[in-house]
Short mmCIF file of C-alpha atoms in Angstrom, two decimals:
data_model
loop_
_atom_site.label_atom_id
_atom_site.label_comp_id
_atom_site.label_asym_id
_atom_site.label_seq_id
_atom_site.Cartn_x
_atom_site.Cartn_y
_atom_site.Cartn_z
CA MET X 1280 75.49 -12.72 50.85
CA ASN X 1281 76.35 -9.53 52.77
CA VAL X 1282 79.29 -9.07 55.13
CA CYS X 1283 77.32 -9.95 58.26
CA ASP X 1284 75.98 -13.13 56.67
CA LYS X 1285 79.48 -14.15 55.57
CA ARG X 1286 80.85 -13.55 59.06
CA ARG X 1287 78.01 -15.54 60.63
CA ALA X 1288 78.57 -18.40 58.18
CA LEU X 1289 82.29 -18.42 58.97
CA LEU X 1290 81.72 -18.49 62.73
CA ASN X 1291 79.17 -21.29 62.32
CA GLU X 1292 81.71 -23.29 60.31
CA ILE X 1293 84.34 -22.69 62.99
CA ALA X 1294 81.93 -23.88 65.68
CA ARG X 1295 81.11 -26.99 63.62
CA ARG X 1296 84.79 -27.90 63.25
CA CYS X 1297 85.42 -27.33 66.96
CA ARG X 1298 82.49 -29.56 67.94
CA ALA X 1299 84.03 -32.25 65.75
CA GLY X 1300 87.36 -31.83 67.53
CA ARG X 1301 89.04 -30.38 64.44
CA PHE X 1302 90.70 -27.49 66.25
CA ASP X 1303 93.70 -27.26 63.91
CA SER X 1304 91.35 -26.99 60.93
CA ALA X 1305 89.28 -24.31 62.67
CA ARG X 1306 92.41 -22.35 63.54
CA ALA X 1307 93.71 -22.59 59.97
CA LEU X 1308 90.44 -21.28 58.54
CA LEU X 1309 90.39 -18.35 60.95
CA ASP X 1310 94.03 -17.57 60.31
CA GLN X 1311 93.35 -17.54 56.57
CA GLU X 1312 90.50 -15.07 57.07
CA VAL X 1313 92.61 -12.77 59.24
CA ARG X 1314 95.51 -12.78 56.76
CA ARG X 1315 93.22 -12.03 53.84
CA ASP X 1316 91.58 -8.80 54.97
CA GLY X 1317 92.42 -8.17 58.59
CA ALA X 1318 89.04 -9.55 59.71
CA SER X 1319 86.55 -8.20 62.18
CA ALA X 1320 87.04 -8.10 65.93
CA ALA X 1321 84.75 -11.13 66.31
CA ILE X 1322 86.89 -13.18 63.91
CA ARG X 1323 90.10 -12.12 65.63
CA VAL X 1324 88.72 -13.07 69.03
CA ALA X 1325 87.56 -16.42 67.65
CA LEU X 1326 91.08 -17.09 66.33
CA ALA X 1327 92.64 -15.98 69.62
CA GLU X 1328 90.34 -18.37 71.49
CA GLN X 1329 91.53 -21.24 69.29
CA HIS X 1330 95.15 -20.32 70.02
CA LEU X 1331 94.30 -20.47 73.73
CA VAL X 1332 92.74 -23.91 73.27
CA ALA X 1333 96.03 -24.99 71.69
CA GLY X 1334 97.97 -23.48 74.61
CA ASP X 1335 99.58 -20.81 72.42
CA LEU X 1336 99.20 -17.73 74.60
CA ALA X 1337 101.69 -15.65 72.62
CA SER X 1338 99.78 -16.11 69.36
CA ALA X 1339 96.49 -15.26 71.07
CA PHE X 1340 97.96 -12.01 72.38
CA ARG X 1341 99.48 -11.19 68.99
CA VAL X 1342 96.24 -11.67 67.03
CA VAL X 1343 94.29 -9.37 69.34
CA ALA X 1344 97.08 -6.80 69.66
CA GLN X 1345 97.29 -6.55 65.87
CA GLY X 1346 93.57 -5.86 65.76
CA LEU X 1347 93.94 -3.10 68.34
CA VAL X 1348 96.43 -1.32 66.08
CA ASP X 1349 93.65 -0.77 63.55
CA GLN X 1350 90.78 -0.55 66.05
CA PRO X 1351 92.27 0.86 69.28
CA ALA X 1352 88.85 1.58 70.79
CA ASN X 1353 87.20 -1.75 69.91
CA ALA X 1354 85.46 -2.92 73.10
CA HIS X 1355 85.37 -6.57 71.98
CA LEU X 1356 89.15 -6.73 71.51
CA ILE X 1357 89.93 -4.75 74.66
CA ALA X 1358 87.64 -6.88 76.81
CA PHE X 1359 89.07 -10.13 75.46
CA LEU X 1360 92.70 -9.08 75.91
CA ALA X 1361 92.06 -7.76 79.43
CA SER X 1362 90.23 -10.98 80.36
CA VAL X 1363 93.18 -13.08 79.22
CA GLN X 1364 95.65 -10.84 81.05
CA LEU X 1365 93.65 -11.25 84.25
CA ALA X 1366 93.41 -15.01 83.74
CA VAL X 1367 97.19 -15.42 83.35
CA GLY X 1368 98.04 -13.22 86.34
CA GLN X 1369 98.75 -9.88 84.69
CA PRO X 1370 96.35 -7.53 86.52
CA ALA X 1371 98.63 -4.50 86.21
CA GLU X 1372 98.76 -4.90 82.42
CA ALA X 1373 94.98 -5.34 82.28
CA GLN X 1374 94.51 -2.21 84.39
CA THR X 1375 96.76 -0.17 82.08
CA LEU X 1376 94.94 -1.43 78.98
CA LEU X 1377 91.49 -0.70 80.39
CA GLU X 1378 92.36 2.72 81.78
CA SER X 1379 93.79 3.77 78.41
CA SER X 1380 90.58 2.87 76.56
CA PRO X 1381 88.11 5.71 75.84
CA HIS X 1382 85.09 3.87 77.22
CA PRO X 1383 83.51 5.16 80.47
CA LYS X 1384 84.65 3.23 83.53
CA THR X 1385 81.07 2.57 84.54
CA GLU X 1386 80.23 0.70 81.34
CA LEU X 1387 79.26 -2.73 82.59
CA TRP X 1388 81.97 -4.77 80.83
CA LYS X 1389 84.73 -2.27 81.60
CA GLY X 1390 83.67 -1.73 85.21
CA LEU X 1391 83.77 -5.46 85.98
CA LEU X 1392 87.14 -6.02 84.30
CA LEU X 1393 88.76 -2.90 85.72
CA ALA X 1394 87.53 -3.68 89.23
CA SER X 1395 88.97 -7.20 88.86
CA ALA X 1396 92.29 -5.65 87.82
CA HIS X 1397 92.23 -3.33 90.86
CA MET X 1398 91.59 -6.35 93.07
CA GLY X 1399 94.41 -8.25 91.38
CA ILE X 1400 96.95 -5.62 92.42
CA GLY X 1401 95.45 -5.38 95.91
CA ASP X 1402 93.67 -2.04 95.52
CA HIS X 1403 90.39 -3.22 97.06
CA PRO X 1404 89.04 0.21 98.10
CA ARG X 1405 89.38 1.45 94.52
CA ALA X 1406 87.66 -1.69 93.22
CA ALA X 1407 84.80 -1.27 95.69
CA ALA X 1408 84.31 2.39 94.77
CA LEU X 1409 84.17 1.54 91.06
CA LEU X 1410 81.72 -1.32 91.57
CA ARG X 1411 79.45 0.90 93.66
CA ALA X 1412 79.47 3.43 90.80
CA VAL X 1413 78.54 0.66 88.35
CA VAL X 1414 75.66 -0.44 90.60
CA LYS X 1415 74.49 3.16 90.91
CA GLU X 1416 74.39 3.51 87.11
CA HIS X 1417 73.08 0.09 86.11
CA GLY X 1418 71.17 -1.08 89.18
CA ALA X 1419 71.56 -4.24 91.24
CA ILE X 1420 73.07 -6.78 88.83
CA GLU X 1421 74.17 -10.07 90.36
CA PRO X 1422 77.68 -10.38 88.78
CA VAL X 1423 78.54 -6.85 89.90
CA LEU X 1424 77.21 -7.41 93.40
CA ALA X 1425 79.07 -10.74 93.63
CA LEU X 1426 82.38 -9.06 92.80
CA LEU X 1427 81.62 -6.21 95.21
CA LEU X 1428 80.84 -8.77 97.91
CA ARG X 1429 84.22 -10.46 97.48
CA THR X 1430 85.96 -7.09 97.51
CA LEU X 1431 84.28 -5.95 100.72
CA GLU X 1432 85.00 -9.27 102.41
CA ARG X 1433 88.70 -8.93 101.60
CA MET X 1434 88.59 -5.42 103.04
CA GLY X 1435 87.05 -6.79 106.23
CA ASP X 1436 84.05 -4.48 105.92
CA TRP X 1437 81.46 -6.85 107.39
CA GLN X 1438 78.60 -4.38 107.61
CA ALA X 1439 78.89 -3.43 103.96
CA SER X 1440 79.30 -7.11 103.07
CA LEU X 1441 76.12 -7.88 104.96
CA ASP X 1442 74.20 -5.18 103.07
CA VAL X 1443 75.37 -6.49 99.68
CA ALA X 1444 74.67 -10.11 100.64
CA ARG X 1445 71.11 -9.14 101.58
CA GLN X 1446 70.72 -7.37 98.23
CA MET X 1447 71.81 -10.53 96.44
CA LEU X 1448 69.45 -12.70 98.45
CA ALA X 1449 66.64 -10.32 97.54
CA LEU X 1450 67.51 -10.98 93.88
CA GLY X 1451 67.03 -14.69 94.51
CA THR X 1452 70.67 -15.68 94.15
CA SER X 1453 71.73 -19.24 94.93
CA ASP X 1454 75.42 -18.33 95.30
CA ARG X 1455 76.72 -20.21 98.34
CA GLU X 1456 79.39 -17.53 98.86
CA VAL X 1457 76.60 -15.11 99.70
CA LEU X 1458 75.41 -17.40 102.49
CA VAL X 1459 78.96 -17.82 103.78
CA VAL X 1460 79.59 -14.06 103.89
CA LEU X 1461 76.15 -13.37 105.34
CA SER X 1462 76.72 -15.93 108.10
CA ARG X 1463 80.21 -14.67 108.95
CA ALA X 1464 78.98 -11.09 109.07
CA GLU X 1465 76.05 -11.96 111.34
CA MET X 1466 78.35 -13.89 113.68
CA ALA X 1467 80.88 -11.05 113.70
CA ALA X 1468 78.01 -8.76 114.68
CA GLY X 1469 77.07 -11.14 117.52
CA ARG X 1470 73.85 -12.43 115.93
CA PRO X 1471 74.32 -16.23 115.76
CA GLY X 1472 70.56 -16.79 115.97
CA ARG X 1473 70.14 -15.33 112.50
CA VAL X 1474 72.75 -17.76 111.18
CA VAL X 1475 70.86 -20.73 112.60
CA THR X 1476 67.70 -19.45 110.92
CA ALA X 1477 69.33 -18.58 107.59
CA LEU X 1478 71.22 -21.85 107.18
CA LYS X 1479 68.51 -24.44 107.01
CA GLU X 1480 69.63 -28.07 107.22
CA SER X 1481 68.76 -28.66 103.57
CA ALA X 1482 71.33 -26.05 102.52
CA ALA X 1483 73.97 -26.56 105.20
CA ILE X 1484 74.26 -30.31 104.81
CA GLN X 1485 75.39 -29.86 101.22
CA ASP X 1486 78.39 -27.73 102.16
CA PRO X 1487 80.93 -28.34 104.96
CA THR X 1488 81.67 -24.63 105.40
CA LEU X 1489 77.99 -23.73 105.81
CA ALA X 1490 77.50 -26.67 108.15
CA ALA X 1491 80.47 -25.55 110.24
CA LEU X 1492 79.11 -22.01 110.44
CA ARG X 1493 75.72 -23.28 111.58
CA CYS X 1494 77.30 -25.42 114.28
CA ALA X 1495 79.53 -22.55 115.37
CA ALA X 1496 76.36 -20.44 115.67
CA PHE X 1497 74.76 -23.08 117.89
CA GLU X 1498 77.85 -23.00 120.11
CA MET X 1499 77.80 -19.19 120.30
CA LEU X 1500 74.21 -19.51 121.49
CA GLY X 1501 75.44 -21.91 124.18
CA ASP X 1502 73.59 -24.86 122.67
CA VAL X 1503 76.48 -27.31 122.49
CA GLU X 1504 74.09 -30.27 122.45
CA ALA X 1505 72.38 -28.97 119.31
CA SER X 1506 75.76 -28.34 117.71
CA SER X 1507 76.93 -31.87 118.45
CA ARG X 1508 73.64 -33.37 117.29
CA HIS X 1509 73.77 -31.38 114.08
CA TRP X 1510 77.31 -32.48 113.36
CA ARG X 1511 76.47 -36.15 113.85
CA TRP X 1512 73.67 -35.71 111.35
CA VAL X 1513 75.91 -33.81 108.90
CA CYS X 1514 78.69 -36.39 109.11
CA ALA X 1515 76.15 -39.14 108.44
CA GLY X 1516 74.94 -37.26 105.38
CA ILE X 1517 78.39 -36.46 103.99
CA PRO X 1518 80.69 -39.07 105.62
CA ARG X 1519 83.59 -38.39 103.29
CA CYS X 1520 83.87 -34.78 104.43
CA PHE X 1521 84.84 -35.58 108.01
CA ALA X 1522 86.18 -38.76 109.55
CA SER X 1523 84.68 -38.04 112.96
CA GLU X 1524 82.90 -35.49 115.09
CA GLN X 1525 86.32 -34.57 116.46
CA SER X 1526 87.60 -33.61 113.01
CA ALA X 1527 84.37 -31.72 112.41
CA ARG X 1528 84.86 -29.77 115.63
CA ARG X 1529 88.38 -28.85 114.56
CA PHE X 1530 86.82 -27.42 111.43
CA ILE X 1531 84.31 -25.49 113.56
CA ASP X 1532 87.19 -23.99 115.55
CA THR X 1533 88.88 -22.94 112.32
CA VAL X 1534 85.73 -21.27 111.01
CA LYS X 1535 85.11 -19.48 114.30
CA GLN X 1536 88.58 -17.93 114.05
CA LEU X 1537 87.97 -16.54 110.57
CA PRO X 1538 88.06 -12.72 110.40
#
């Protein structure tokens, strides 16, 4: 059995123990492998994941950091550590780690993580510029566009948000955030009719925010009767969302005031 086969067999055994709920046993086996010969990046990440399952963040960091001493340019280890840092609210640390790695910033994995780190420290223009560079190099990829969309929305750049949302719709995305951003951008541009058309009842009734945007669009068009009729229908379809048309209208007012 060669090295790759042994590693695959070990990971399969770890997965089997985890499926059986034997997390301590899985962690012990991984720890034994790491202590024996240092282990590959994949094994270290698997052990770190088990430490996270157990709530032991410090051990997860330690296992990966030790691997980076021997393999400072290992993308698997860098990506995992940066992901954990972002998840626990350490965007500045993730940014430092990623910027010190030798990999090009426009590599897909690094671009997404580094842009997330920029966003985490509030540097949205820098995040947007990086994501645009990633799109230019790799093409329109939905996860990249989705992150760019959120970045542009936080920047208040509605026209750019609208362009990205349309790109995502052209890719066939079902992300409801795209519809929300698209609708807000169209309303900000004074085109409520497009919102009414884009948000069909079948989609809007499933989501209170989309329903509120559609009703706000009706009101911007001066069709208060249609807005009221739509809300009665929505509240009948999702009665737990709003106690009355009055509470629904308060939600409309809130949505209409969104930037």
